[in-house]
C-alpha angles and dihedrals in degrees: 000000000000116000094232089056090050090052090054091049090050092051092048091050093051091048089050089052087054097238116168117270089240092055092048091049090051093050092047093050090055092046092047089055089052090047091054090050089052092049091050088053092046094248108143103151123073089222088065093060108105134180087252091056091052091049090050089051092051091049088049090053092052098043106029103026091038092228112168119239093262092055092047090049091053089055091060 
């Protein structure tokens, strides 16, 4: 499954659950950052997302994006 398609499914599910537009926007911004990280690492299929990839992304957020530990924790 393509990651972009999964993002659209996620948005539709959160709208169905009647989350606030602000909450959905916040979730999607975080997921879009992760999506860009995946693209940079040539990961385009959801099946190729591994726990190791997510851990590498979180380390990247802390070291390269200078996110504090609270922000990194929220991305988990």
